[in-house]
Amino acid sequence: MTDPTAHPVSKEMLVTAQCQTTLLLDHHWMPIRVIPAGRVFYHLFRNRINGLDLDLGQNDTNAWIARQPELLATGLYPTLPGPRQHWAVPTIGVVNNPFKRERQMSRRIEFEELLELYNHTCQICLERFPRSMFDPREIFNRDHVLPRSKGGPDDDFNIVLACKECNARKGDVYPYYNAKGEEIKTRARPHYFDVALGAQGIRPEWRPFLWRNKVA
């Protein structure tokens, strides 16, 4: 492989292993959190994630390594100096397996949060129940996208809001589709990005994936 250090790297692009460089997406391309450069390569070299280039093309471990000279030459990627060479860091990573997340990346979502996040709307029949007319606990259930009988966790990334009738009809079927024929997917909560991004702020290529950007 061509020596990546042969390409001049701007000092502004150099990062440390602790720098928050990369938006991690789940298998539905929904945001999980921002992770540091060192963690990116930890997951990448273990084939846990694919790196997205700036054209949103997916690259597995071998492809990302092979493309290093090309990626570094663009001068557009955060660059992690190593003992023998520099490494272009993907600014977006996608996990390879459904629901495979680090334990600390998730937490239980409360019923009231589900109501607000999904605007009192069943994610299966897509009917909205006005909060002033019904007791929501008589109408809705916490629905596991991947059923518990199939190993689905109770974490927020596996829970949507569904009316009790639809929830009962769905049973343990996976995947399941809503009234529009779309596979049911969870939403990231607006406050998911509670990490300090520093002076860099939110990268432009992250914006299409950020829930808070969609509702702004």
Coordinates of C-alpha atoms in Angstrom, one line a residue:
M1 CA 0.0 0.0 0.0
T2 CA 1.2 3.5 -0.8
D3 CA 2.6 5.3 2.2
P4 CA -0.3 7.6 3.4
T5 CA 2.2 9.9 5.1
A6 CA 3.3 10.9 1.6
H7 CA 0.2 13.1 1.4
P8 CA 0.4 16.4 3.2
V9 CA -2.1 16.6 6.1
S10 CA -3.4 19.9 7.4
K11 CA -2.8 20.4 11.1
E12 CA -6.5 21.3 11.4
M13 CA -7.4 17.7 10.3
L14 CA -5.1 16.0 12.8
V15 CA -7.0 14.4 15.7
T16 CA -6.2 12.3 18.8
A17 CA -7.7 9.0 19.6
Q18 CA -10.0 10.8 22.2
C19 CA -11.4 13.3 19.7
Q20 CA -15.2 12.9 19.0
T21 CA -15.0 12.4 15.2
T22 CA -17.7 9.9 14.1
L23 CA -21.5 9.6 14.2
L24 CA -22.4 6.0 14.8
L25 CA -25.6 4.7 13.1
D26 CA -27.6 1.6 13.8
H27 CA -28.6 -0.9 11.1
H28 CA -31.6 1.3 10.2
W29 CA -29.1 4.3 9.8
M30 CA -30.6 5.9 12.9
P31 CA -28.1 7.8 15.1
I32 CA -26.8 6.1 18.2
R33 CA -24.1 8.5 19.5
V34 CA -20.9 10.2 18.6
I35 CA -17.7 8.2 19.3
P36 CA -14.0 9.1 19.4
A37 CA -11.5 8.2 16.6
G38 CA -9.8 5.5 18.6
R39 CA -13.1 3.7 19.2
V40 CA -13.9 3.9 15.5
F41 CA -10.9 1.9 14.6
Y42 CA -11.5 -0.5 17.5
H43 CA -14.9 -1.4 16.0
L44 CA -13.8 -1.1 12.3
F45 CA -10.9 -3.6 12.7
R46 CA -13.2 -6.1 14.4
N47 CA -15.7 -5.8 11.5
R48 CA -18.4 -4.4 13.8
I49 CA -19.0 -1.3 11.7
N50 CA -18.6 -0.1 8.2
G51 CA -17.2 3.3 7.5
L52 CA -19.1 5.7 5.2
D53 CA -17.2 7.9 2.9
L54 CA -18.5 11.5 2.2
D55 CA -20.6 10.1 -0.6
L56 CA -22.3 7.8 1.9
G57 CA -20.7 4.7 0.3
Q58 CA -20.2 1.9 2.7
N59 CA -16.7 0.5 3.2
D60 CA -15.9 -2.6 5.2
T61 CA -12.6 -3.0 7.0
N62 CA -10.5 -4.1 4.0
A63 CA -12.0 -1.4 1.7
W64 CA -11.4 1.4 4.2
I65 CA -7.7 0.3 4.7
A66 CA -7.2 -0.1 0.9
R67 CA -8.6 3.4 0.3
Q68 CA -6.4 5.2 2.8
P69 CA -4.2 7.0 0.2
E70 CA -7.2 8.2 -1.7
L71 CA -9.1 9.3 1.4
L72 CA -6.1 11.1 2.9
A73 CA -5.4 12.8 -0.4
T74 CA -8.8 14.6 -0.3
G75 CA -7.8 16.4 2.9
L76 CA -11.5 16.1 4.0
Y77 CA -11.3 13.4 6.7
P78 CA -10.1 13.7 10.3
T79 CA -6.6 12.2 10.4
L80 CA -5.3 10.0 13.2
P81 CA -1.5 9.9 13.3
G82 CA -0.1 6.4 14.0
P83 CA 3.5 5.2 14.7
R84 CA 4.0 4.1 11.1
Q85 CA 1.3 6.0 9.1
H86 CA -1.7 8.3 9.3
W87 CA -5.2 7.1 9.2
A88 CA -8.2 8.8 7.6
V89 CA -11.1 8.4 10.1
P90 CA -14.7 7.8 8.8
T91 CA -17.0 10.5 10.1
I92 CA -20.0 8.2 9.9
G93 CA -20.0 4.5 10.9
V94 CA -22.8 2.0 10.5
V95 CA -23.1 -1.1 12.7
N96 CA -23.2 -4.5 10.9
N97 CA -25.7 -6.3 13.1
P98 CA -29.2 -5.3 14.3
F99 CA -29.3 -4.1 17.9
K100 CA -25.6 -4.7 18.5
R101 CA -24.7 -1.7 20.6
E102 CA -22.5 -1.1 23.5
R103 CA -24.4 -1.4 26.8
Q104 CA -23.7 2.2 27.8
M105 CA -25.2 3.5 24.6
S106 CA -28.8 2.7 25.5
R107 CA -31.3 3.1 28.3
R108 CA -34.9 2.3 29.1
I109 CA -37.3 4.8 27.6
E110 CA -40.2 5.9 29.8
F111 CA -43.8 5.7 28.7
E112 CA -44.3 9.5 28.8
E113 CA -41.2 9.9 26.5
L114 CA -42.7 7.5 24.0
L115 CA -45.9 9.5 23.9
E116 CA -44.1 12.7 23.2
L117 CA -41.6 11.1 20.7
Y118 CA -44.3 9.5 18.6
N119 CA -46.9 12.3 19.1
H120 CA -49.6 9.9 20.5
T121 CA -49.5 8.0 17.3
C122 CA -49.5 4.2 16.9
Q123 CA -46.5 3.2 14.8
I124 CA -48.4 0.2 13.3
C125 CA -51.8 1.5 12.2
L126 CA -50.5 5.2 12.2
E127 CA -53.7 6.4 14.0
R128 CA -53.2 9.3 16.3
F129 CA -55.2 9.4 19.6
P130 CA -55.6 13.0 21.0
R131 CA -54.3 13.1 24.5
S132 CA -57.3 15.1 25.7
M133 CA -59.8 12.4 24.8
F134 CA -58.2 9.2 26.1
D135 CA -56.1 7.9 28.9
P136 CA -53.0 6.9 26.9
R137 CA -52.3 3.9 29.2
E138 CA -55.6 2.4 28.1
I139 CA -54.8 2.9 24.5
F140 CA -51.0 2.3 24.0
N141 CA -48.4 -0.3 24.8
R142 CA -44.6 -0.2 24.7
D143 CA -44.0 -2.4 21.6
H144 CA -40.7 -4.3 21.1
V145 CA -39.6 -4.0 17.4
L146 CA -37.6 -7.2 17.8
P147 CA -39.9 -9.2 20.0
R148 CA -38.6 -10.3 23.4
S149 CA -39.3 -13.9 22.5
K150 CA -36.7 -13.5 19.8
G151 CA -34.1 -11.9 22.1
G152 CA -35.3 -8.2 21.7
P153 CA -34.0 -6.0 24.5
D154 CA -35.9 -3.5 26.6
D155 CA -33.6 -0.7 25.6
D156 CA -34.8 2.5 23.9
F157 CA -33.6 1.5 20.4
N158 CA -36.0 -1.4 20.4
I159 CA -39.2 0.3 21.6
V160 CA -41.9 2.1 19.7
L161 CA -45.4 3.2 20.6
A162 CA -48.3 1.0 19.5
C163 CA -52.0 0.8 20.3
K164 CA -52.9 -2.3 22.2
E165 CA -55.0 -3.8 19.4
C166 CA -52.1 -3.5 16.9
N167 CA -49.6 -4.8 19.4
A168 CA -51.7 -7.9 20.1
R169 CA -52.1 -8.5 16.4
K170 CA -48.4 -8.2 15.7
G171 CA -47.5 -10.8 18.3
D172 CA -43.9 -12.0 17.8
V173 CA -43.7 -11.4 14.1
Y174 CA -40.4 -9.8 12.9
P175 CA -39.9 -7.8 10.8
Y176 CA -43.4 -6.1 11.0
Y177 CA -44.8 -3.5 8.7
N178 CA -47.0 -0.5 9.3
A179 CA -50.2 0.6 7.5
K180 CA -48.0 2.1 4.7
G181 CA -46.1 -1.2 4.2
E182 CA -43.0 0.3 5.8
E183 CA -40.8 -1.7 8.2
I184 CA -41.4 -0.4 11.7
K185 CA -38.4 1.6 13.0
T186 CA -37.6 3.4 16.2
R187 CA -36.7 7.1 16.4
A188 CA -33.7 8.6 18.1
R189 CA -34.7 11.0 20.9
P190 CA -34.0 14.7 20.5
H191 CA -31.7 14.8 23.5
Y192 CA -29.6 11.8 22.4
F193 CA -26.6 13.9 21.6
D194 CA -25.6 14.9 25.0
V195 CA -21.9 14.8 24.2
A196 CA -19.6 17.7 23.9
L197 CA -18.6 18.1 20.3
G198 CA -16.1 20.9 21.0
A199 CA -15.3 23.7 18.5
Q200 CA -15.9 21.4 15.5
G201 CA -19.7 21.3 16.2
I202 CA -22.0 19.1 14.1
R203 CA -20.4 18.0 10.8
P204 CA -22.5 18.8 7.7
E205 CA -22.7 15.1 6.6
W206 CA -24.3 14.3 10.0
R207 CA -27.3 16.6 9.6
P208 CA -29.5 14.3 7.5
F209 CA -29.3 11.6 10.2
L210 CA -29.9 13.8 13.3
W211 CA -33.4 13.8 14.7
R212 CA -33.1 17.2 16.2
N213 CA -32.2 18.6 12.8
K214 CA -35.3 17.0 11.2
V215 CA -37.7 18.6 13.7
A216 CA -36.0 22.0 13.9

